[in-house]
Short mmCIF file of C-alpha atoms and ligand atoms in Angstrom, two decimals:
data_model
loop_
_atom_site.label_atom_id
_atom_site.label_comp_id
_atom_site.label_asym_id
_atom_site.label_seq_id
_atom_site.Cartn_x
_atom_site.Cartn_y
_atom_site.Cartn_z
CA THR A 1 22.04 15.27 81.07
CA THR A 2 25.19 17.11 81.13
CA ASP A 3 23.92 19.92 83.87
CA GLN A 4 23.25 16.73 85.90
CA VAL A 5 27.33 15.06 84.86
CA PHE A 6 28.65 18.94 85.75
CA GLU A 7 26.66 18.90 88.63
CA ALA A 8 28.52 15.59 89.76
CA LEU A 9 31.44 17.15 89.65
CA GLU A 10 31.47 19.55 91.88
CA MET A 11 30.84 15.96 94.38
CA ILE A 12 34.07 15.50 92.78
CA PRO A 13 37.10 15.61 96.28
CA ASP A 14 39.05 18.50 96.24
CA SER A 15 42.27 18.63 95.07
CA GLN A 16 43.42 17.82 99.43
CA GLU A 17 42.25 14.27 98.37
CA TYR A 18 45.32 13.76 95.53
CA GLU A 19 48.32 12.82 96.93
CA ASP A 20 49.90 14.94 93.28
CA GLU A 21 49.12 16.70 90.02
CA HIS A 22 49.18 12.75 88.10
CA SER A 23 46.30 12.19 90.80
CA VAL A 24 42.99 11.40 88.59
CA VAL A 25 39.60 10.84 89.06
CA SER A 26 39.89 7.54 89.83
CA TYR A 27 37.29 5.18 87.83
CA GLY A 28 35.36 3.40 90.64
CA ASP A 29 34.21 6.97 91.90
CA ILE A 30 33.27 8.44 88.28
CA GLN A 31 30.80 5.28 88.49
CA LYS A 32 29.74 6.46 91.61
CA ILE A 33 29.02 9.54 90.68
CA ILE A 34 27.97 9.60 87.07
CA GLY A 35 25.62 6.47 88.97
CA LYS A 36 24.16 8.61 91.59
CA PHE A 37 22.62 10.43 89.25
CA GLY A 38 21.27 7.86 87.08
CA PHE A 39 23.95 8.41 84.13
CA ARG A 40 25.73 5.49 82.02
CA TRP A 41 29.05 6.16 80.88
CA LYS A 42 29.85 3.84 77.54
CA LEU A 43 32.96 4.16 75.70
CA GLU A 44 32.80 0.87 73.20
CA GLU A 45 33.63 1.78 69.83
CA LYS A 46 35.28 -1.18 68.67
CA LYS A 47 31.68 -3.42 69.90
CA VAL A 48 29.32 -0.01 67.93
CA GLN A 49 31.72 -0.90 65.03
CA LYS A 50 31.48 -4.58 64.42
CA GLU A 51 27.66 -4.17 65.70
CA LYS A 52 27.33 -1.84 62.76
CA GLU A 53 28.19 -4.33 60.23
CA ASN A 54 25.39 -6.64 61.23
CA LYS A 55 22.92 -4.37 62.31
CA ASP A 56 23.18 -1.84 59.51
CA VAL A 57 22.84 -1.63 55.51
CA VAL A 58 25.36 -0.90 53.48
CA LYS A 59 26.26 -0.61 49.99
CA GLN A 60 26.86 -3.87 47.34
CA PRO A 61 29.71 -4.39 45.18
CA LEU A 62 29.33 -3.27 42.25
CA PRO A 63 28.78 -6.56 39.74
CA ASP A 64 31.28 -6.86 36.92
CA LEU A 65 31.32 -4.52 33.67
CA SER A 66 28.73 -7.29 31.87
CA ALA A 67 25.82 -6.81 34.24
CA MET A 68 25.86 -3.54 34.01
CA LYS A 69 23.86 -1.02 31.00
CA SER A 70 24.67 2.74 30.19
CA ARG A 71 22.26 5.14 31.90
CA PRO A 72 21.46 8.51 31.24
CA PRO A 73 24.21 11.13 32.98
CA VAL A 74 23.30 13.59 35.31
CA VAL A 75 24.48 17.25 34.29
CA THR A 76 24.62 20.75 36.56
CA ILE A 77 24.37 23.86 35.84
CA MET A 78 27.14 26.57 37.00
CA GLY A 79 28.48 29.74 36.51
CA HIS A 80 28.61 33.16 37.44
CA VAL A 81 24.81 34.86 38.78
CA ASP A 82 22.78 36.31 36.12
CA HIS A 83 25.03 34.42 33.23
CA GLY A 84 21.60 32.69 32.47
CA LYS A 85 21.28 29.79 34.18
CA THR A 86 18.13 29.72 35.34
CA THR A 87 17.21 30.68 31.86
CA LEU A 88 19.07 27.57 30.55
CA LEU A 89 17.81 25.53 32.33
CA ASP A 90 14.41 26.49 31.68
CA SER A 91 14.66 26.43 28.23
CA LEU A 92 16.06 23.23 27.95
CA ARG A 93 13.32 21.73 30.47
CA HIS A 94 10.59 23.14 27.49
CA SER A 95 12.04 22.38 24.05
CA HIS A 96 13.22 18.73 25.25
CA VAL A 97 10.99 18.00 27.82
CA VAL A 98 10.41 13.62 27.86
CA ASP A 99 7.12 13.62 27.72
CA GLN A 100 5.32 15.86 25.89
CA GLU A 101 2.18 14.11 24.92
CA PHE A 102 1.13 14.44 28.48
CA GLY A 103 0.91 17.43 28.75
CA GLY A 104 0.76 17.68 32.23
CA ILE A 105 1.97 20.77 34.46
CA THR A 106 5.94 21.23 34.78
CA GLN A 107 6.90 19.89 38.60
CA HIS A 108 9.17 21.17 40.24
CA ILE A 109 11.58 17.59 41.73
CA GLY A 110 14.82 18.80 41.56
CA ALA A 111 15.44 17.15 38.53
CA PHE A 112 14.59 16.63 35.32
CA SER A 113 15.29 14.90 32.03
CA VAL A 114 15.44 15.97 28.14
CA LYS A 115 15.18 14.14 25.18
CA THR A 116 17.54 14.32 23.00
CA PRO A 117 17.10 14.35 19.00
CA THR A 118 18.64 11.30 19.25
CA GLY A 119 15.98 9.71 22.02
CA GLN A 120 18.97 9.32 23.95
CA ASN A 121 17.76 11.14 28.19
CA ILE A 122 19.88 13.82 29.68
CA THR A 123 19.24 14.10 33.94
CA PHE A 124 19.36 17.94 34.69
CA LEU A 125 19.36 18.96 38.44
CA ASP A 126 17.78 22.15 38.49
CA THR A 127 19.51 23.18 42.28
CA PRO A 128 21.42 26.12 40.02
CA GLY A 129 24.18 27.25 41.85
CA HIS A 130 27.20 25.97 44.26
CA ALA A 131 25.56 25.87 47.24
CA ALA A 132 23.26 23.09 46.96
CA PHE A 133 25.34 21.43 45.04
CA SER A 134 28.32 21.66 47.88
CA ALA A 135 25.65 20.73 50.41
CA MET A 136 25.24 17.49 48.44
CA ARG A 137 28.60 16.76 48.57
CA ALA A 138 29.68 17.71 51.88
CA ARG A 139 27.13 14.87 52.57
CA GLY A 140 29.39 12.33 50.27
CA ALA A 141 26.69 12.00 47.75
CA ASN A 142 28.74 12.00 44.61
CA VAL A 143 25.83 12.93 42.28
CA THR A 144 26.73 14.84 39.14
CA ASP A 145 28.75 13.43 35.60
CA ILE A 146 29.07 16.39 34.48
CA VAL A 147 29.42 19.95 34.82
CA ILE A 148 27.76 22.23 32.50
CA LEU A 149 29.56 26.22 33.05
CA VAL A 150 27.55 28.99 31.62
CA VAL A 151 29.46 32.01 31.15
CA ALA A 152 27.75 34.56 29.13
CA ALA A 153 29.17 36.19 26.07
CA ASP A 154 28.95 40.13 27.00
CA ASP A 155 30.30 39.65 30.85
CA GLY A 156 33.39 36.76 30.39
CA VAL A 157 34.74 35.10 33.57
CA MET A 158 33.48 36.62 36.98
CA LYS A 159 34.52 35.76 40.12
CA GLN A 160 31.83 32.97 40.75
CA THR A 161 33.32 31.61 37.04
CA GLU A 162 36.80 30.77 39.21
CA GLN A 163 34.64 29.90 42.06
CA SER A 164 32.47 26.79 39.94
CA ILE A 165 35.98 25.60 38.48
CA GLU A 166 37.51 25.12 41.90
CA PHE A 167 34.68 23.18 42.56
CA THR A 168 34.53 20.78 39.97
CA ASN A 169 38.41 20.49 39.70
CA GLN A 170 37.89 19.57 43.69
CA ALA A 171 34.93 17.22 43.17
CA ASN A 172 36.82 15.84 39.61
CA VAL A 173 33.61 16.18 37.12
CA PRO A 174 34.47 17.00 33.56
CA VAL A 175 33.35 20.32 32.46
CA ILE A 176 31.42 21.90 29.03
CA VAL A 177 31.38 25.39 28.90
CA ALA A 178 27.71 27.11 26.94
CA ILE A 179 29.49 30.33 26.31
CA ASN A 180 25.68 32.38 26.72
CA LYS A 181 24.15 35.21 25.61
CA MET A 182 25.62 34.59 22.00
CA ASP A 183 22.15 36.56 20.71
CA LYS A 184 23.78 39.80 22.09
CA PRO A 185 25.41 41.87 19.76
CA GLU A 186 28.65 42.60 22.14
CA ALA A 187 28.86 38.88 23.08
CA ASN A 188 32.29 37.80 22.32
CA ALA A 189 33.09 34.49 22.74
CA GLU A 190 37.08 34.98 22.13
CA VAL A 191 37.23 36.74 24.86
CA VAL A 192 35.60 33.67 27.27
CA LYS A 193 37.70 31.56 26.06
CA ASN A 194 40.94 33.24 26.72
CA GLY A 195 39.25 33.75 30.75
CA LEU A 196 38.70 30.58 30.55
CA LEU A 197 42.42 29.29 29.80
CA LYS A 198 43.80 31.89 32.08
CA CYS A 199 41.92 29.82 34.96
CA GLY A 200 43.11 26.22 33.70
CA ILE A 201 40.22 25.31 31.36
CA GLN A 202 41.21 24.87 27.77
CA VAL A 203 38.26 24.66 25.22
CA GLU A 204 39.41 22.52 21.77
CA ASP A 205 39.04 25.77 20.08
CA LEU A 206 42.64 26.60 21.88
CA GLY A 207 43.64 23.47 21.74
CA GLY A 208 42.69 21.85 25.29
CA ASP A 209 39.85 18.69 25.10
CA VAL A 210 36.60 20.95 27.05
CA GLN A 211 33.87 21.33 24.83
CA SER A 212 32.89 25.15 24.59
CA ILE A 213 29.20 25.26 23.03
CA PRO A 214 27.96 29.01 21.97
CA VAL A 215 24.52 29.20 23.12
CA SER A 216 21.71 31.55 23.32
CA ALA A 217 19.20 30.24 26.44
CA LEU A 218 16.42 33.25 25.90
CA LYS A 219 16.49 32.31 22.18
CA GLY A 220 17.24 28.26 22.15
CA THR A 221 19.50 28.65 20.19
CA GLY A 222 22.44 26.09 19.90
CA LEU A 223 20.43 24.17 22.46
CA ASN A 224 20.80 20.49 20.52
CA GLU A 225 24.65 21.43 20.22
CA LEU A 226 25.11 21.52 24.12
CA LEU A 227 22.87 18.23 24.62
CA ASP A 228 24.76 16.67 21.82
CA ALA A 229 28.04 17.30 24.01
CA VAL A 230 26.78 16.59 26.76
CA LEU A 231 26.47 13.27 24.94
CA VAL A 232 29.47 12.99 23.56
CA LEU A 233 31.31 13.30 26.92
CA SER A 234 29.09 10.48 28.53
CA GLU A 235 29.67 8.51 26.12
CA ILE A 236 33.78 8.92 26.79
CA LEU A 237 32.59 8.72 30.74
CA GLU A 238 30.91 5.01 29.99
CA LEU A 239 28.15 5.75 32.73
CA LYS A 240 27.00 2.24 33.38
CA ALA A 241 24.82 1.05 36.48
CA ASP A 242 23.68 -2.02 37.55
CA TYR A 243 19.43 -2.29 36.57
CA ASN A 244 18.83 -4.80 39.06
CA GLY A 245 19.53 -5.67 42.48
CA LEU A 246 18.66 -3.43 45.79
CA VAL A 247 18.09 0.20 45.11
CA GLU A 248 20.26 2.54 45.70
CA ALA A 249 20.13 6.33 45.62
CA SER A 250 20.77 10.09 46.81
CA VAL A 251 18.12 12.18 47.79
CA ILE A 252 17.93 15.22 45.78
CA GLU A 253 15.10 17.47 47.39
CA SER A 254 12.72 16.44 50.46
CA LYS A 255 9.95 18.53 51.56
CA THR A 256 6.18 18.01 52.83
CA HIS A 257 3.31 18.94 50.65
CA PRO A 258 -0.05 19.93 51.96
CA GLY A 259 -2.25 17.51 50.23
CA ARG A 260 0.20 14.49 49.33
CA GLY A 261 2.50 14.47 52.23
CA LYS A 262 5.99 13.86 52.65
CA LEU A 263 7.85 13.91 49.15
CA SER A 264 11.49 13.07 47.90
CA THR A 265 12.73 13.32 44.56
CA ALA A 266 15.43 10.65 44.38
CA LEU A 267 18.00 10.05 41.55
CA ILE A 268 18.73 6.56 41.26
CA ASP A 269 22.49 5.10 41.46
CA ARG A 270 21.28 1.66 40.60
CA GLY A 271 18.48 -1.14 40.61
CA THR A 272 15.36 -0.02 39.12
CA LEU A 273 12.86 1.13 41.73
CA LYS A 274 9.13 -0.26 41.70
CA LYS A 275 6.24 0.75 44.13
CA GLY A 276 5.85 -1.43 47.19
CA ASP A 277 10.23 -1.56 47.83
CA VAL A 278 11.04 -0.18 51.49
CA LEU A 279 13.64 1.86 51.52
CA VAL A 280 16.11 3.74 54.23
CA ALA A 281 17.86 6.84 54.58
CA GLY A 282 19.35 8.19 57.62
CA THR A 283 17.04 7.33 60.18
CA ALA A 284 14.27 8.10 57.93
CA TRP A 285 11.95 4.78 56.53
CA CYS A 286 10.09 4.39 52.87
CA LYS A 287 7.30 2.40 51.67
CA VAL A 288 7.04 3.06 48.01
CA ARG A 289 3.19 4.24 47.59
CA GLY A 290 3.91 5.80 44.51
CA MET A 291 6.18 7.16 41.93
CA PHE A 292 6.15 10.85 39.54
CA ASN A 293 8.66 12.00 36.75
CA ASP A 294 9.27 15.59 36.62
CA GLN A 295 5.87 16.69 34.74
CA GLY A 296 3.85 15.24 37.97
CA ARG A 297 2.33 11.95 36.13
CA PRO A 298 2.48 8.43 37.40
CA ILE A 299 5.53 5.96 36.89
CA SER A 300 5.76 2.24 38.08
CA LYS A 301 9.42 1.78 37.37
CA ALA A 302 12.59 4.14 38.25
CA GLU A 303 15.82 3.31 36.00
CA PRO A 304 19.33 4.66 36.89
CA GLY A 305 20.44 7.88 35.57
CA SER A 306 17.22 9.33 36.11
CA ALA A 307 15.64 10.95 39.02
CA VAL A 308 11.48 10.11 40.49
CA GLU A 309 9.74 11.67 43.14
CA ILE A 310 8.44 9.04 46.23
CA ILE A 311 5.97 9.46 48.25
CA GLY A 312 5.30 7.36 51.37
CA TRP A 313 7.90 8.17 53.46
CA ARG A 314 7.13 8.21 57.63
CA GLU A 315 9.60 10.69 57.91
CA LEU A 316 11.28 13.54 55.80
CA PRO A 317 15.31 12.25 54.58
CA HIS A 318 18.20 15.08 54.60
CA ALA A 319 19.13 15.89 51.03
CA GLY A 320 22.11 14.67 50.06
CA ASP A 321 21.81 11.28 52.22
CA THR A 322 21.61 7.95 50.93
CA ILE A 323 18.79 5.62 49.80
CA LEU A 324 19.06 2.56 50.08
CA GLN A 325 16.78 -0.80 49.38
CA VAL A 326 16.04 -3.54 52.32
CA LYS A 327 14.33 -6.45 52.00
CA ASN A 328 11.17 -5.74 54.07
CA GLU A 329 9.44 -2.97 56.88
CA LYS A 330 10.96 -5.54 59.19
CA ARG A 331 14.89 -5.10 58.00
CA ALA A 332 13.95 -0.82 57.70
CA HIS A 333 13.06 -1.22 61.55
CA GLU A 334 16.16 -2.80 62.55
CA VAL A 335 18.25 -0.49 60.21
CA ILE A 336 16.59 2.46 61.85
CA GLN A 337 16.80 1.38 65.20
CA PHE A 338 20.30 1.02 65.02
CA ARG A 339 20.87 4.16 63.07
CA LYS A 340 18.97 6.21 65.87
CA SER A 341 20.80 4.15 69.11
CA LEU A 342 24.01 4.94 66.84
CA LYS A 343 22.85 9.25 67.30
CA GLU A 344 22.24 8.27 70.89
CA ASP A 345 25.70 7.33 71.48
CA GLU A 346 27.26 10.02 69.33
CA LYS A 347 25.66 12.53 71.96
CA ALA A 348 26.71 10.39 75.07
CA LEU A 349 30.96 10.51 73.60
CA GLU A 350 30.01 14.35 73.13
CA ASP A 351 28.64 14.55 76.53
CA ALA A 352 31.51 12.47 77.22
CA ARG A 353 33.67 14.94 75.74
CA ILE A 354 32.60 17.58 77.81
CA ILE A 355 33.01 15.76 80.63
CA HIS A 356 36.45 14.68 79.60
CA GLU A 357 37.14 18.49 79.57
CA LYS A 358 35.69 19.12 82.45
CA MET A 359 38.20 17.13 84.55
CA GLU A 360 40.94 18.25 82.28
CA GLN A 361 40.36 21.35 83.71
CA HIS A 362 39.28 20.12 87.34
CA ARG A 363 42.96 18.61 87.00
CA LYS A 364 44.80 21.66 85.74
CA ASP A 365 43.46 23.71 88.95
CA TYR A 366 44.72 20.87 90.77
CA HIS A 367 48.38 21.26 89.28
CA ASP A 368 48.26 24.77 89.33
CA LYS A 369 46.95 25.03 92.51
CA LEU A 370 49.45 22.02 93.79
CA GLU A 371 52.64 24.53 91.80
CA ALA A 372 52.28 28.01 93.76
CA LYS A 373 51.91 25.46 97.05
CA ARG A 374 55.21 23.88 96.38
CA SER A 375 57.07 27.40 94.93
CA ALA A 376 55.70 28.74 98.21
CA GLY A 377 57.68 25.40 99.89
CA ARG A 378 60.93 27.06 98.20
CA ARG A 379 60.56 30.11 99.21
CA VAL A 380 59.57 28.99 102.26
CA GLY A 381 63.03 27.13 102.37
CA ALA A 382 65.17 29.75 100.92
CA ILE A 383 64.54 31.64 104.14
CA TYR A 384 64.88 29.06 105.97
CA LYS A 385 67.90 28.80 104.74
CA LYS A 386 69.35 32.23 104.64
CA GLU A 387 68.27 32.47 108.41
CA ARG A 388 71.27 29.00 109.35
CA ARG A 389 73.60 31.14 107.14
CA LYS A 390 72.82 34.09 109.44
CA GLU A 391 72.77 32.07 111.95
CA THR A 392 76.78 30.52 111.88
CA GLU A 393 77.70 34.21 110.58
CA THR A 394 76.51 35.85 113.92
CA GLU A 395 77.05 32.96 115.91
CA SER A 396 75.38 33.53 119.38
CA SER A 397 76.07 37.34 118.84
CA GLY A 398 72.80 38.77 120.88
CA PRO A 399 69.27 37.26 121.96
CA GLU A 400 67.81 34.93 120.06
CA LEU A 401 64.31 33.31 119.94
CA ALA A 402 63.79 29.54 119.01
CA VAL A 403 60.92 28.32 117.67
CA VAL A 404 59.43 25.13 116.45
CA ILE A 405 56.29 25.89 114.13
CA LYS A 406 53.61 22.94 113.23
CA GLY A 407 49.86 23.90 111.52
CA ASP A 408 47.34 21.65 110.32
CA VAL A 409 48.07 22.39 106.68
CA ASP A 410 50.63 23.25 104.78
CA GLY A 411 48.77 26.94 104.15
CA SER A 412 49.10 27.51 107.34
CA VAL A 413 52.64 26.59 108.20
CA GLU A 414 53.11 28.87 104.68
CA ALA A 415 50.89 31.75 106.56
CA LEU A 416 52.83 31.55 109.78
CA LEU A 417 56.46 31.57 108.18
CA ASP A 418 55.75 34.24 106.06
CA ALA A 419 54.83 36.59 108.95
CA LEU A 420 57.40 35.59 110.31
CA ASP A 421 59.84 36.66 108.34
CA THR A 422 58.98 40.67 109.03
CA TYR A 423 59.82 39.49 113.02
CA GLN A 424 63.77 39.86 111.85
CA SER A 425 65.54 42.47 113.68
CA ASP A 426 69.23 43.62 114.72
CA GLN A 427 68.19 43.38 118.21
CA CYS A 428 66.55 39.86 118.66
CA ARG A 429 67.07 37.16 115.86
CA LEU A 430 64.16 34.79 115.87
CA HIS A 431 65.70 31.20 115.10
CA ILE A 432 63.06 29.09 113.59
CA ILE A 433 64.52 25.03 114.39
CA HIS A 434 62.20 23.50 112.70
CA TYR A 435 58.80 23.47 111.38
CA GLY A 436 55.70 21.25 109.30
CA VAL A 437 52.17 19.83 109.03
CA GLY A 438 50.96 17.48 111.70
CA PRO A 439 50.41 17.37 115.28
CA ILE A 440 53.44 18.65 117.95
CA THR A 441 55.59 15.13 118.72
CA GLU A 442 58.21 13.79 121.03
CA HIS A 443 60.61 14.78 118.67
CA ASP A 444 59.46 18.55 118.17
CA VAL A 445 59.64 18.58 122.20
CA GLU A 446 63.49 17.51 122.12
CA LEU A 447 64.03 20.10 119.08
CA ALA A 448 63.06 22.69 121.22
CA LYS A 449 65.01 21.60 124.32
CA SER A 450 68.12 21.34 123.09
CA PHE A 451 68.05 24.80 121.21
CA ASN A 452 66.10 26.05 124.71
CA GLY A 453 63.22 27.18 122.02
CA VAL A 454 59.26 26.97 122.28
CA ILE A 455 57.07 25.36 120.67
CA TYR A 456 53.85 26.85 118.23
CA GLY A 457 50.94 24.74 117.34
CA PHE A 458 48.19 26.01 114.87
CA ASN A 459 45.13 24.09 115.15
CA VAL A 460 46.95 21.44 116.13
CA ASP A 461 47.12 18.60 119.44
CA CYS A 462 49.85 17.47 121.13
CA VAL A 463 50.59 13.57 120.25
CA GLY A 464 50.61 11.11 123.04
CA SER A 465 53.32 11.59 125.40
CA ALA A 466 54.85 14.64 123.76
CA GLN A 467 53.22 17.05 126.69
CA SER A 468 54.28 15.22 129.37
CA LEU A 469 57.88 15.45 127.91
CA ALA A 470 57.52 19.18 127.28
CA ASN A 471 56.16 19.04 131.17
CA SER A 472 59.56 17.53 132.18
CA SER A 473 62.30 19.12 130.18
CA LYS A 474 60.38 22.68 130.49
CA VAL A 475 60.05 23.34 127.00
CA ASP A 476 57.11 25.64 126.15
CA VAL A 477 54.45 24.17 124.12
CA GLU A 478 52.05 26.69 122.21
CA ARG A 479 48.88 26.10 120.80
CA HIS A 480 47.03 28.84 119.32
CA ASN A 481 44.20 28.18 116.74
CA ILE A 482 44.10 32.21 115.98
CA ILE A 483 47.01 32.97 114.19
CA TYR A 484 47.33 36.96 115.44
CA LYS A 485 46.73 35.53 118.66
CA LEU A 486 49.72 32.72 118.18
CA LEU A 487 51.94 35.70 116.30
CA ASP A 488 51.36 37.89 119.53
CA ASN A 489 52.75 35.43 121.67
CA ILE A 490 56.13 35.30 119.72
CA ARG A 491 56.09 38.72 119.39
CA ASP A 492 55.93 38.85 123.58
CA ARG A 493 58.32 36.29 123.43
CA LEU A 494 60.81 38.58 121.75
CA SER A 495 60.67 41.62 123.01
CA LYS A 496 61.10 40.27 126.10
CA LYS A 497 64.36 38.56 125.08
CA LEU A 498 65.30 42.56 123.51
CA PRO A 499 68.73 44.44 125.83
CA LEU A 500 67.22 46.69 128.12
CA ILE A 501 67.50 50.86 126.89
CA ASP A 502 67.68 53.02 129.99
P1 GDP B 1 20.99 33.43 36.33
O1 GDP B 1 21.80 33.92 37.82
O2 GDP B 1 22.78 32.26 36.30
O3 GDP B 1 20.08 32.01 36.75
O4 GDP B 1 20.76 33.60 35.09
P2 GDP B 1 19.20 33.99 34.58
O5 GDP B 1 18.94 32.83 33.59
O6 GDP B 1 18.05 34.31 35.71
O7 GDP B 1 19.42 35.08 33.69
C1 GDP B 1 19.95 36.49 34.22
C2 GDP B 1 19.91 37.66 33.34
O8 GDP B 1 19.86 37.23 31.42
C3 GDP B 1 18.08 37.50 32.77
O9 GDP B 1 17.06 39.00 32.58
C4 GDP B 1 17.63 36.55 31.58
O10 GDP B 1 16.80 37.34 31.11
C5 GDP B 1 18.93 37.12 31.15
N1 GDP B 1 19.49 35.86 29.92
C6 GDP B 1 19.90 35.07 29.77
N2 GDP B 1 20.21 34.26 29.58
C7 GDP B 1 20.39 35.51 28.18
C8 GDP B 1 20.60 34.85 26.33
O11 GDP B 1 21.02 33.98 26.18
N3 GDP B 1 20.38 35.90 26.06
C9 GDP B 1 19.92 37.19 26.56
N4 GDP B 1 20.50 38.30 25.36
N5 GDP B 1 19.73 37.54 27.76
C10 GDP B 1 19.56 36.57 28.32
#
């Protein structure tokens, strides 16, 4: 789990192990630490891509136009709230149902089909408003061919009318305007048309090419004209599909029915769906057990441009997902398995991303620490230079104490130098001949000897012969591991050098 990895990160040796800010944790270290927790870190995007091509189903290329036949248009109704979208859908559904002789109860399956007086079919998606529509588009399903924009003639263009127009522009879907509530005395179609012009929609009456139809959804007037307008536009759009081959469809709606189990409504994009077909959508799969139309009537096949309710899903697919037919169940399992593993990889990549961020932070913190040390080092260097300047200026005027400072780590040396900086006085000068990290060496002893100075070591030893050299050279070596004792000693020596005041 990510938590374990974070725990592992704490195991990464602290900054001191690294030489400079470019140090990164080696892959070896990462593997060791991560392996300890049984975590596997895999970054193989290229391989995954190649596997995907072999293991997943992909959409088939479209056949040439001669192999394609016309299909019913798919229409979505949009518009401002209360302008009559639901009423329009209802009156279309009830006045023009395909299956009148069946007398079934209208089922809400997310879409329905109407038959025009000329016998052609039109499929309406009955999820008005653009929330559902945009959710579908966000999943990459461009499910609608035509948008009917409903504008109430007593209200005109409103905020959501504008949003709908913007939406159709983005989706590049052609629009037909239904000017609704024409039965109302205050209805004014001209106001609507002019309002639309301001939004870039030029209706035919005003010299444009967008059809506008006055209707009353409530009274059911103008509906045939509206359907005619849809057919005219479909003709122009030349909506065709391949009725053969493997089925491709989009999920319009998905739900669990208490009696019938997992159901989804699919809009067929190509191919003809039949009972027994095997489908995959996302990581869900289905062997089609049965199909129903919007009247709840069982049907034996579903053709492009129609919406159908499918039973037989083992898991519910998501609205907007693409449905693809596969040869058989075995293939479906393979595909699902692969898609699930991809999801896991995505999860692993996400974990890796989080770890990467954490490491970056680790690196940054280290860099900041290092930078702080460096500036401290520069400060120390400046103090030292200042000392050297003073030394040449005052040229052995008065007493001085010469010292060599050695410490175990940067931090301690730095702390000592900082403390000693405050020990300067006019009477007696503290002369820092040399300082550094590490044990006391013969070189330190020689330096101290030539300045007649004292060596201070904090938490360090003398290397090999340094101590005996110090003894023979009569150089004092003061080794301490308590900082104030070391400082006390320096203070003592300084005060002993002060001229006696009577
Ligand atoms: P939606 O929010 O766009 O779905 O609007 P509705 O279909 O719920 O309609 C809102 C209100 O307007 C309801 O009270 C409808 O009865 C009324 N309404 C819808 N169409 C018409 C119409 O053509 N004429 C009149 N007079 N009222 C309508």
